[in-house]
PDB file of C-alpha atoms in Angstrom:
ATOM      1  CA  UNK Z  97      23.224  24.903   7.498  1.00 54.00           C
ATOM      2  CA  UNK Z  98      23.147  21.998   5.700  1.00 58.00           C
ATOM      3  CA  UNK Z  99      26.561  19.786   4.015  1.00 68.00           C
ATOM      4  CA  UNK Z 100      25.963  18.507   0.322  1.00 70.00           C
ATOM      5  CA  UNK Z 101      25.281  14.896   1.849  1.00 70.00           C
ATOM      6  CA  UNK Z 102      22.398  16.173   4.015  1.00 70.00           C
ATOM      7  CA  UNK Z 103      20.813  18.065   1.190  1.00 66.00           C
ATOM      8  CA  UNK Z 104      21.074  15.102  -1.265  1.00 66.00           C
ATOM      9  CA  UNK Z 105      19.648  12.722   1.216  1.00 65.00           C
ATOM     10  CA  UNK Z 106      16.708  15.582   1.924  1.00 67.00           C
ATOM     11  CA  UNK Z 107      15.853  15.627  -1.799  1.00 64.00           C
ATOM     12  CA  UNK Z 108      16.053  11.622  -1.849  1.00 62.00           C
ATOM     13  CA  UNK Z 109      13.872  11.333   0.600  1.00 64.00           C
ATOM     14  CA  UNK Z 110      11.905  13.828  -1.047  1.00 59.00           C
ATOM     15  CA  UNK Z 111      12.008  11.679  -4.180  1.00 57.00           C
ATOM     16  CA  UNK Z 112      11.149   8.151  -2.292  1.00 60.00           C
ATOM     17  CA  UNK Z 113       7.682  10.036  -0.844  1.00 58.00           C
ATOM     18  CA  UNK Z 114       6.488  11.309  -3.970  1.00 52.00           C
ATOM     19  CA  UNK Z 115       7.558   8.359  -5.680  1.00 57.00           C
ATOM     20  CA  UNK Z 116       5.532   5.810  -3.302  1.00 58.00           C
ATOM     21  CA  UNK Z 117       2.752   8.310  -3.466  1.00 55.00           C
ATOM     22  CA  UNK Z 118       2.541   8.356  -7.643  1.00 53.00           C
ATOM     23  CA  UNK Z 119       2.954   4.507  -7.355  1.00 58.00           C
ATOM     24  CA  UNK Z 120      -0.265   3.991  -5.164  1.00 57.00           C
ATOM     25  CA  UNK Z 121      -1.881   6.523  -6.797  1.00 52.00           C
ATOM     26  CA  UNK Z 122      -1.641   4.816  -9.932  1.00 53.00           C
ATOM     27  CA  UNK Z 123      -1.556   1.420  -9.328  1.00 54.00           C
ATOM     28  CA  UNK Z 124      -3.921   0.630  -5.986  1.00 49.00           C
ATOM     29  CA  UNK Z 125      -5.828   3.804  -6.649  1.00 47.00           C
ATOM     30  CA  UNK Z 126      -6.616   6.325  -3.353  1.00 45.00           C
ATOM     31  CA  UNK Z 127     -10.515   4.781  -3.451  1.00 45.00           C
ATOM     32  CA  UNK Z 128      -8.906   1.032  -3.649  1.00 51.00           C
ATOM     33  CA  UNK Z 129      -8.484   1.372   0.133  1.00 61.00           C
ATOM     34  CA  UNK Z 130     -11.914  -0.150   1.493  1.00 61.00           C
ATOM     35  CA  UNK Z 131     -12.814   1.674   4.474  1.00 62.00           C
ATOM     36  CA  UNK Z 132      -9.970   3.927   4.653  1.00 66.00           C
ATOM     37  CA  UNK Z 133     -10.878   7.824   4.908  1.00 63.00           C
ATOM     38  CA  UNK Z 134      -9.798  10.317   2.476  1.00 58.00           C
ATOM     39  CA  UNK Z 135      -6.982  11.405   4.762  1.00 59.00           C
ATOM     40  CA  UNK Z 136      -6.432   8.313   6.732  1.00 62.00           C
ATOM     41  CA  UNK Z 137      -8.406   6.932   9.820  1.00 66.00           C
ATOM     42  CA  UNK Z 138     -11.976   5.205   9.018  1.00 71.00           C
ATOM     43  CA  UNK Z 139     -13.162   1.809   9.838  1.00 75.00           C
ATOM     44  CA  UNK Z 140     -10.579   0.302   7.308  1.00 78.00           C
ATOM     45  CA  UNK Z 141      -7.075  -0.775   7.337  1.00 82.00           C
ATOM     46  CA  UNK Z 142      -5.108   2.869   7.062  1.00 77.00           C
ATOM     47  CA  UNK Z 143      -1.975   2.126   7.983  1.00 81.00           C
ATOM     48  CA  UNK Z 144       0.630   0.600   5.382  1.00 79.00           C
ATOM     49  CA  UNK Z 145       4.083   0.116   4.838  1.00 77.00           C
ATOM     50  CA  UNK Z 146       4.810   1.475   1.756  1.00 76.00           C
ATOM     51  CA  UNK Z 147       8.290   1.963   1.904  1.00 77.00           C
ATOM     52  CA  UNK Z 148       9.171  -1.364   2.225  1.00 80.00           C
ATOM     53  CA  UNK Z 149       7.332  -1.842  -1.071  1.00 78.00           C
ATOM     54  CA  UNK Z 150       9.299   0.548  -2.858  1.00 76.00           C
ATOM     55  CA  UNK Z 151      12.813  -0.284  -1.327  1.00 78.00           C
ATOM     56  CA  UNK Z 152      11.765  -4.003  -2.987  1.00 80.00           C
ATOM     57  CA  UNK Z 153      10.569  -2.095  -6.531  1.00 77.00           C
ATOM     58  CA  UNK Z 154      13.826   0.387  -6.511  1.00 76.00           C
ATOM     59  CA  UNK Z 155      16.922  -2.143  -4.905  1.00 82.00           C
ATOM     60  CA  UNK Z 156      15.388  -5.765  -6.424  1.00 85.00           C
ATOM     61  CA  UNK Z 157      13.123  -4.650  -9.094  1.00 79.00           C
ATOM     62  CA  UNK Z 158      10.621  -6.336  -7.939  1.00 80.00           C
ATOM     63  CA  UNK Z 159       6.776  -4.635  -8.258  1.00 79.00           C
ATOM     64  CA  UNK Z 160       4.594  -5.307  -5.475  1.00 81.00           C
ATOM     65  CA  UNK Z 161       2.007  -7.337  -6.276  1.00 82.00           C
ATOM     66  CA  UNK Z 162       0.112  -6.381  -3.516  1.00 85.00           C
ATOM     67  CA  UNK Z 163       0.821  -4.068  -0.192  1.00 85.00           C
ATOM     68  CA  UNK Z 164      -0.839  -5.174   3.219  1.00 88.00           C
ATOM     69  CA  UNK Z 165      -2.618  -2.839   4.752  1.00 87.00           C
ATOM     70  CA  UNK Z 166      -3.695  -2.907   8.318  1.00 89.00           C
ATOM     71  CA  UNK Z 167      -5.969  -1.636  11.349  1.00 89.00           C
ATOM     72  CA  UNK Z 168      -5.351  -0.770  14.681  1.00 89.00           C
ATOM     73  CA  UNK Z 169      -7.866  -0.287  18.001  1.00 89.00           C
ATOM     74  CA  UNK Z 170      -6.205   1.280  21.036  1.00 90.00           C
ATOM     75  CA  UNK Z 171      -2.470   0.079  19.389  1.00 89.00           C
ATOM     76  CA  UNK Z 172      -3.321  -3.280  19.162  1.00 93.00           C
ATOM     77  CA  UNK Z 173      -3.713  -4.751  14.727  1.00 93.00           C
ATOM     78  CA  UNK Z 174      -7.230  -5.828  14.817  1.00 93.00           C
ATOM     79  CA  UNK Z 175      -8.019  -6.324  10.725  1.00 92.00           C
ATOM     80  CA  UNK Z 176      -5.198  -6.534   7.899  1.00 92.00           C
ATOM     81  CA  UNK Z 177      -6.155  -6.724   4.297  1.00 89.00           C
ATOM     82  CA  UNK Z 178      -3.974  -6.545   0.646  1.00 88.00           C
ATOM     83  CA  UNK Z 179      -3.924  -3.459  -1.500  1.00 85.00           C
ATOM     84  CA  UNK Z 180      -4.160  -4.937  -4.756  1.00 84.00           C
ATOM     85  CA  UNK Z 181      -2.821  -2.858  -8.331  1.00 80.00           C
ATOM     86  CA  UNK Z 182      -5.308  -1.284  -9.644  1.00 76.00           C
ATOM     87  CA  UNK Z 183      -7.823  -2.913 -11.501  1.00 81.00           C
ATOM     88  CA  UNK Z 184      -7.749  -5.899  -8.992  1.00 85.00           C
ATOM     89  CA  UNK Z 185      -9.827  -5.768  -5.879  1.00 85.00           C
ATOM     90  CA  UNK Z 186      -8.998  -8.168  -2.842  1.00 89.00           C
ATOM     91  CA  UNK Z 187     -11.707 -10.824  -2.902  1.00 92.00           C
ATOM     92  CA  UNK Z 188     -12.656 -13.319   0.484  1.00 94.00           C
ATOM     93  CA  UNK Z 189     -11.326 -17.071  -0.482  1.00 96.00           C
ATOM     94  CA  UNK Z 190     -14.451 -18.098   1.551  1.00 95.00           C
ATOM     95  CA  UNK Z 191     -12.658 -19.080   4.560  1.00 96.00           C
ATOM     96  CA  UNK Z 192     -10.985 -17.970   7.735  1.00 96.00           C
ATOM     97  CA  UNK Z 193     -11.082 -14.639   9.237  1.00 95.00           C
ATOM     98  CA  UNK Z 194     -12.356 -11.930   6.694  1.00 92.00           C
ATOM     99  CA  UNK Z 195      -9.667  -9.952   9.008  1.00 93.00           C
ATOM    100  CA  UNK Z 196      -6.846 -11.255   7.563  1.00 95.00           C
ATOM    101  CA  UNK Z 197      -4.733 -10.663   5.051  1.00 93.00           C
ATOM    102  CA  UNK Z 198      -4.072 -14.554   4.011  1.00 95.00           C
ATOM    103  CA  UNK Z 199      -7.344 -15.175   3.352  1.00 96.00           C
ATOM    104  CA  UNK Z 200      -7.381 -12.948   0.627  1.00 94.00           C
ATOM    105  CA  UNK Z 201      -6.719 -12.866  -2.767  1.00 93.00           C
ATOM    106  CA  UNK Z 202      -6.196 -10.169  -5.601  1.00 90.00           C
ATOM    107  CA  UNK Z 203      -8.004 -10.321  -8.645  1.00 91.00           C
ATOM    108  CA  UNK Z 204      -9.739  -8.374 -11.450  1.00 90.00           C
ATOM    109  CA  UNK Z 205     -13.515  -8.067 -10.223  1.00 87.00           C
ATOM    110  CA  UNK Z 206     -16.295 -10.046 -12.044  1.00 84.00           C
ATOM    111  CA  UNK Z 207     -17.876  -8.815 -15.093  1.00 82.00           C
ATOM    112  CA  UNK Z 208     -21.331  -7.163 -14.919  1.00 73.00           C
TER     113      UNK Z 208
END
């Protein structure tokens, strides 16, 4: 059975995931995620760290302006890229590696 503290932490925790979730759902958008499958894997950077993001937002009010996202082949990062709020999309600067996350910047996309 569990005490008060363990309960309140549960339903915390609880809080934090749907919290992060509502936040990226609403801000970088579940099809923001270039090459990311619906439920993870794909080609794409899939792996983030959100909750560092939202420890930032909650302790030092402080909104992420973008999250980094990045890839892994056989454990080892091969390709990072931002998540950018939605409407922004990350776009190339024109130099360095296109798999990095530096050379990369958020942005609203170009008219059509």
């Amino acid at each position: 059975r569990r005490s008060g503290l363990a309960n309140t932490l549960a339903r915390l925790a609880s809080f934090a995931r749907f919290s992060l979730a509502f936040y990226l759902l609403k801000n970088v958008g579940n099809d923001k995620a270039p090459g990311m499958g619906h439920c993870g894997g794909g080609p794409g950077p899939n792996t983030l760290d959100g909750l560092s993001a939202l420890e930032a937002w909650v302790e030092k009010k402080q909104a992420p302006q973008q999250i980094t996202a990045s890839h892994a082949t056989n454990g080892q990062i091969d390709r990072t890229r931002p998540l950018c709020p939605y409407p922004q999309v990350a776009m190339y600067k024109g130099s360095g590696s296109i798999d990095e996350t530096a050379n990369f910047v958020c942005q609203m996309p170009a008219q059509k």
